[in-house]
Short mmCIF file of C-alpha atoms in Angstrom, two decimals:
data_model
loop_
_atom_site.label_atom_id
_atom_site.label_comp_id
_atom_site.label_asym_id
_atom_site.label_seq_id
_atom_site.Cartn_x
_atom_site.Cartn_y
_atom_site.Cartn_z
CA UNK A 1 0.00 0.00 0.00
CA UNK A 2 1.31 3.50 -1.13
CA UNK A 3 2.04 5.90 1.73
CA UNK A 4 -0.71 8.77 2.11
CA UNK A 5 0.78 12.29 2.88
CA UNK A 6 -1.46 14.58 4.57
CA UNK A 7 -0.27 18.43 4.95
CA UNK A 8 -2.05 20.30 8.02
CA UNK A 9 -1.74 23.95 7.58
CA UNK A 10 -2.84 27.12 9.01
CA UNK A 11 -2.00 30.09 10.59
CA UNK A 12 0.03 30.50 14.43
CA UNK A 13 -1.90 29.37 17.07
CA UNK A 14 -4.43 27.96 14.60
CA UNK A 15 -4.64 24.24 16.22
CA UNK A 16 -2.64 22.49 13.65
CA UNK A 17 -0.46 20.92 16.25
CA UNK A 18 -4.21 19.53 18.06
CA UNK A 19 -5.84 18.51 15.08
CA UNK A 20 -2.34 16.55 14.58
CA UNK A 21 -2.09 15.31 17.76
CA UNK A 22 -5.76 14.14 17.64
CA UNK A 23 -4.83 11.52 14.43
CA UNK A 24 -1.68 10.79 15.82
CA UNK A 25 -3.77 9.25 19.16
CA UNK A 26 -6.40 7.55 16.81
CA UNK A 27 -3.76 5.54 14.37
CA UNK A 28 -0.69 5.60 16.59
CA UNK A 29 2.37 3.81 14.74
CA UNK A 30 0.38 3.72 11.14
CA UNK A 31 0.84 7.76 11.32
CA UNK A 32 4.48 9.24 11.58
CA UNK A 33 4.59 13.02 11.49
CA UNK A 34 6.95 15.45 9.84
CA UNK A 35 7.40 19.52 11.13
CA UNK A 36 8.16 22.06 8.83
CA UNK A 37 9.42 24.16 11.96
CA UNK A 38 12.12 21.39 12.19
CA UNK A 39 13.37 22.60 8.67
CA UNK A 40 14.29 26.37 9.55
CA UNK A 41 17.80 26.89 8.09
CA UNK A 42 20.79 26.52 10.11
CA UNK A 43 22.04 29.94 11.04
CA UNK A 44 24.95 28.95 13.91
CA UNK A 45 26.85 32.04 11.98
CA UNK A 46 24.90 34.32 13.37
CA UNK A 47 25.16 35.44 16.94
CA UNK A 48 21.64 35.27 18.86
CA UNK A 49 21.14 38.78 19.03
CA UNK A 50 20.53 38.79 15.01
CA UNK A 51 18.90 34.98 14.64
CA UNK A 52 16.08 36.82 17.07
CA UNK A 53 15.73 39.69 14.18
CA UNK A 54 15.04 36.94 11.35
CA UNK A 55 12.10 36.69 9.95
CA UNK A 56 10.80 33.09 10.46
CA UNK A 57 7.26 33.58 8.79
CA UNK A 58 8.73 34.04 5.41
CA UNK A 59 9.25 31.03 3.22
CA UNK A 60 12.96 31.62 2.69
CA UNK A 61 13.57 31.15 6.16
CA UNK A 62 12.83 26.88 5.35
CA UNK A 63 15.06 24.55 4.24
CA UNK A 64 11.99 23.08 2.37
CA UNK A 65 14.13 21.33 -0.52
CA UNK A 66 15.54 18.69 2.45
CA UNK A 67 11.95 18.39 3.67
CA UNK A 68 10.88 17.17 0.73
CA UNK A 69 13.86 15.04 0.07
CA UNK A 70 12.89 13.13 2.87
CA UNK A 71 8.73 13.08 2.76
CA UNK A 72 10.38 11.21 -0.51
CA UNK A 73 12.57 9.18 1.02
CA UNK A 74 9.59 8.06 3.61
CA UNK A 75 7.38 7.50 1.01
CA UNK A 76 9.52 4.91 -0.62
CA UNK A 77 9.61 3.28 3.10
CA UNK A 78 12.89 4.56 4.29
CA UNK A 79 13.31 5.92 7.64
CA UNK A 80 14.46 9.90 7.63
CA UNK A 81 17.40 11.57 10.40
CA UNK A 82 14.70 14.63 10.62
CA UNK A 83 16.17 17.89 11.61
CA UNK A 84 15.12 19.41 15.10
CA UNK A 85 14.58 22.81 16.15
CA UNK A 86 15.31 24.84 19.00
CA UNK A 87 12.95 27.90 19.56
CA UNK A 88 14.96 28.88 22.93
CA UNK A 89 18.37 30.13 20.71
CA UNK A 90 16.77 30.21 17.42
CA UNK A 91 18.46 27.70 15.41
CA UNK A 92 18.67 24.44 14.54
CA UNK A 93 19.25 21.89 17.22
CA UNK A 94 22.76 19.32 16.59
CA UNK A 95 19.96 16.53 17.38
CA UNK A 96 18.35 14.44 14.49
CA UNK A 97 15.10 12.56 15.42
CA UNK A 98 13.95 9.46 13.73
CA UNK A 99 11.18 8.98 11.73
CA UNK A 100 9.82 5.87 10.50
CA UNK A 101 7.48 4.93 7.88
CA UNK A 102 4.14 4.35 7.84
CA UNK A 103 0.94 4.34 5.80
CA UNK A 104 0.48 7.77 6.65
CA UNK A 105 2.81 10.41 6.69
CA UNK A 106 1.25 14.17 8.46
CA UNK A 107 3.24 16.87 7.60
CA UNK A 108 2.35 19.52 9.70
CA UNK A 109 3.62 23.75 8.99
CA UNK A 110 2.41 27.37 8.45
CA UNK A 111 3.92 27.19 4.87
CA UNK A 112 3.76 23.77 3.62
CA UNK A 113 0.94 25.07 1.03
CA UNK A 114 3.06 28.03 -0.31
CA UNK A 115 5.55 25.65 -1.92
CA UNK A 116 4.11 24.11 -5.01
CA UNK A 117 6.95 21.01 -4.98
CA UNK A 118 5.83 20.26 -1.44
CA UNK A 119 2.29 20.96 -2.06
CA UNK A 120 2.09 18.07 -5.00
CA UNK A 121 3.25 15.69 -2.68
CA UNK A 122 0.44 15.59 -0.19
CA UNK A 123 -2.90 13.29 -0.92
CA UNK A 124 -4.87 15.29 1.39
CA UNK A 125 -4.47 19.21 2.02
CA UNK A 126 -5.89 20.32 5.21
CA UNK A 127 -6.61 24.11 5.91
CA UNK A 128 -7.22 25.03 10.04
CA UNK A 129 -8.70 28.21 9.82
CA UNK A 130 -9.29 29.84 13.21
CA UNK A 131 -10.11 33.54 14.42
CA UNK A 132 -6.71 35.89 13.96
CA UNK A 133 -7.70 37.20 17.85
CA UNK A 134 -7.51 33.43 18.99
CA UNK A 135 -4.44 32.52 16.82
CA UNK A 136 -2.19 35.65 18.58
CA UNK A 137 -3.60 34.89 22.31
CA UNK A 138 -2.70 30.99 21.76
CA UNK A 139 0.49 32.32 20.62
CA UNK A 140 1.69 34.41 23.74
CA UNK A 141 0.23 31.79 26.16
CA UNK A 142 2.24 29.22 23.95
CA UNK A 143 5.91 31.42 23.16
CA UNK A 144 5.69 32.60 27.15
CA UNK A 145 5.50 29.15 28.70
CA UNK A 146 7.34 27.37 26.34
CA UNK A 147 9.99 28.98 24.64
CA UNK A 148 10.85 31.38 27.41
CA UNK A 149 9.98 34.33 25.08
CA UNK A 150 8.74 38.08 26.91
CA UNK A 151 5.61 39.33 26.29
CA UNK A 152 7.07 42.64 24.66
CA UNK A 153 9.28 39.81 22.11
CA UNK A 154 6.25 38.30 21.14
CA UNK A 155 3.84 41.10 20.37
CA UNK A 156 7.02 43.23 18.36
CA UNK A 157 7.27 39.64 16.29
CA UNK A 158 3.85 38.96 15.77
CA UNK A 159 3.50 42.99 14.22
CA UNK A 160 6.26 43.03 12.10
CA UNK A 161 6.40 39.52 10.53
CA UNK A 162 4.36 37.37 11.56
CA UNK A 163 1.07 39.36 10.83
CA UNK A 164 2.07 40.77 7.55
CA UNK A 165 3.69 37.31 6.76
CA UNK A 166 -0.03 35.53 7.22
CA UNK A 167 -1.49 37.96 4.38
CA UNK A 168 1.52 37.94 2.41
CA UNK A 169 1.57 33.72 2.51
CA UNK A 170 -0.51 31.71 4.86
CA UNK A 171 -3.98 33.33 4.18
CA UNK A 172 -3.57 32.78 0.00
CA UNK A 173 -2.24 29.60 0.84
CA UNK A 174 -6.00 28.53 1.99
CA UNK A 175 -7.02 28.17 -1.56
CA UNK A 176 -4.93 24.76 -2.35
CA UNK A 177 -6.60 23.06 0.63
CA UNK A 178 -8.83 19.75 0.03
CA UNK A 179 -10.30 20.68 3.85
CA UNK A 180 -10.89 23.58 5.23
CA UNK A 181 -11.48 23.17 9.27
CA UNK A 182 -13.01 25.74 10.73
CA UNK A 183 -12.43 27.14 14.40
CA UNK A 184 -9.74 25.32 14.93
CA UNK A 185 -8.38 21.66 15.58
CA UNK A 186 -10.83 20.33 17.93
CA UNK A 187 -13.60 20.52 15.69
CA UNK A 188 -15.47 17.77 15.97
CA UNK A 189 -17.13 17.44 12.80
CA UNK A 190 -13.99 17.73 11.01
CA UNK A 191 -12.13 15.53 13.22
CA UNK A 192 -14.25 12.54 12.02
CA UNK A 193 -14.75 13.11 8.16
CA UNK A 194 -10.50 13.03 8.70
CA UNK A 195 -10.32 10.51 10.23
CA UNK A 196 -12.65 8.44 8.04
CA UNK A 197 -10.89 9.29 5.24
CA UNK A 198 -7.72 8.50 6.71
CA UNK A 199 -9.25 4.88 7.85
CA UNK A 200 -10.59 4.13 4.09
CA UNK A 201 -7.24 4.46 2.82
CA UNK A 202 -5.52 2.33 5.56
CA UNK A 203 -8.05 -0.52 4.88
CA UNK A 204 -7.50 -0.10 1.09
#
């Protein structure tokens, strides 16, 4: 059976991460799952002070070629050395995690949509769409508790890029979804039509 690859996008804060988590519970080993976070580009040559002025909310900021590289690699049944992330010093982390095969792969990103290469490699695009007033309140609750970010950090980033970056990218990016999942990840409704999709292909 031919691996399925399902893309979950969406803006910050949006509830990609929950509607992922959600599948990942349901199907446990027959889903592995691939972050486009995890492909932000190396930048050790820059001292922290400038890796906190990048902007991370702009496609270039991706090593997206690698990511799908390996969404390629997984789909032939090999298992991928995925990069990891650090948010705490903004940059790539030296540790690889890895992922294994399975009949369905979820790769999960703001972006993934914006890139046409990556985009023609997923089965099933799926489009959270949630309230901008949610997204940036999920986002300072999330970046203060978990990335050690200040409030003052968060707001600057979220008015200079990461706003204008959602218009500029995510937002058009909606069009190219198969599923469009309103008010967030824990929509019910949603949930199940996903999930009995997901099922139908797994028993194909």
């Amino acid at each position: 059976m031919e691996t399925i690859i399902i893309g979950i996008a969406g803006g910050t804060g949006s509830g990609k991460t929950t509607l992922t988590a959600i599948l990942k519970e349901r199907f446990g080993k027959d889903i592995s799952v691939v972050y486009h976070d995890n492909y932000y580009k190396r930048l050790t040559h820059l001292p922290f002070e400038e890796r906190c002025k990048v902007n991370y909310d702009h496609p270039d900021a991706f090593e997206t070629g690698l990511l799908i590289r390996d969404l390629e690699a997984l789909r032939r049944g090999e298992a991928i050395q995925s990069p990891t992330y650090d948010y705490t010093v903004h940059d790539r982390s030296d540790v690889t995690l890895e992922i294994l095969p399975a009949k369905a792969v979820i790769v999960e990103g703001i972006l993934i949509f914006e890139n046409k290469a990556l985009r023609d490699l997923m089965d099933i695009k799926i489009f959270v769409d949630t309230d901008a007033d949610v997204r940036i309140l999920r986002r300072l609750t999330r970046d203060m508790q978990e990335r050690g970010r200040s409030l003052e950090s968060i707001i600057e980033q979220y008015l200079t890029t990461v706003k204008p970056m959602h218009e500029a990218f995510v937002e058009p990016s909606k069009k190219y979804a198969d599923i469009i999942v309103p008010t967030g990840g824990r929509n019910a409704v949603a949930q199940d039509m996903i999930v009995e999709r997901i099922r139908r292909h797994m028993e194909t």
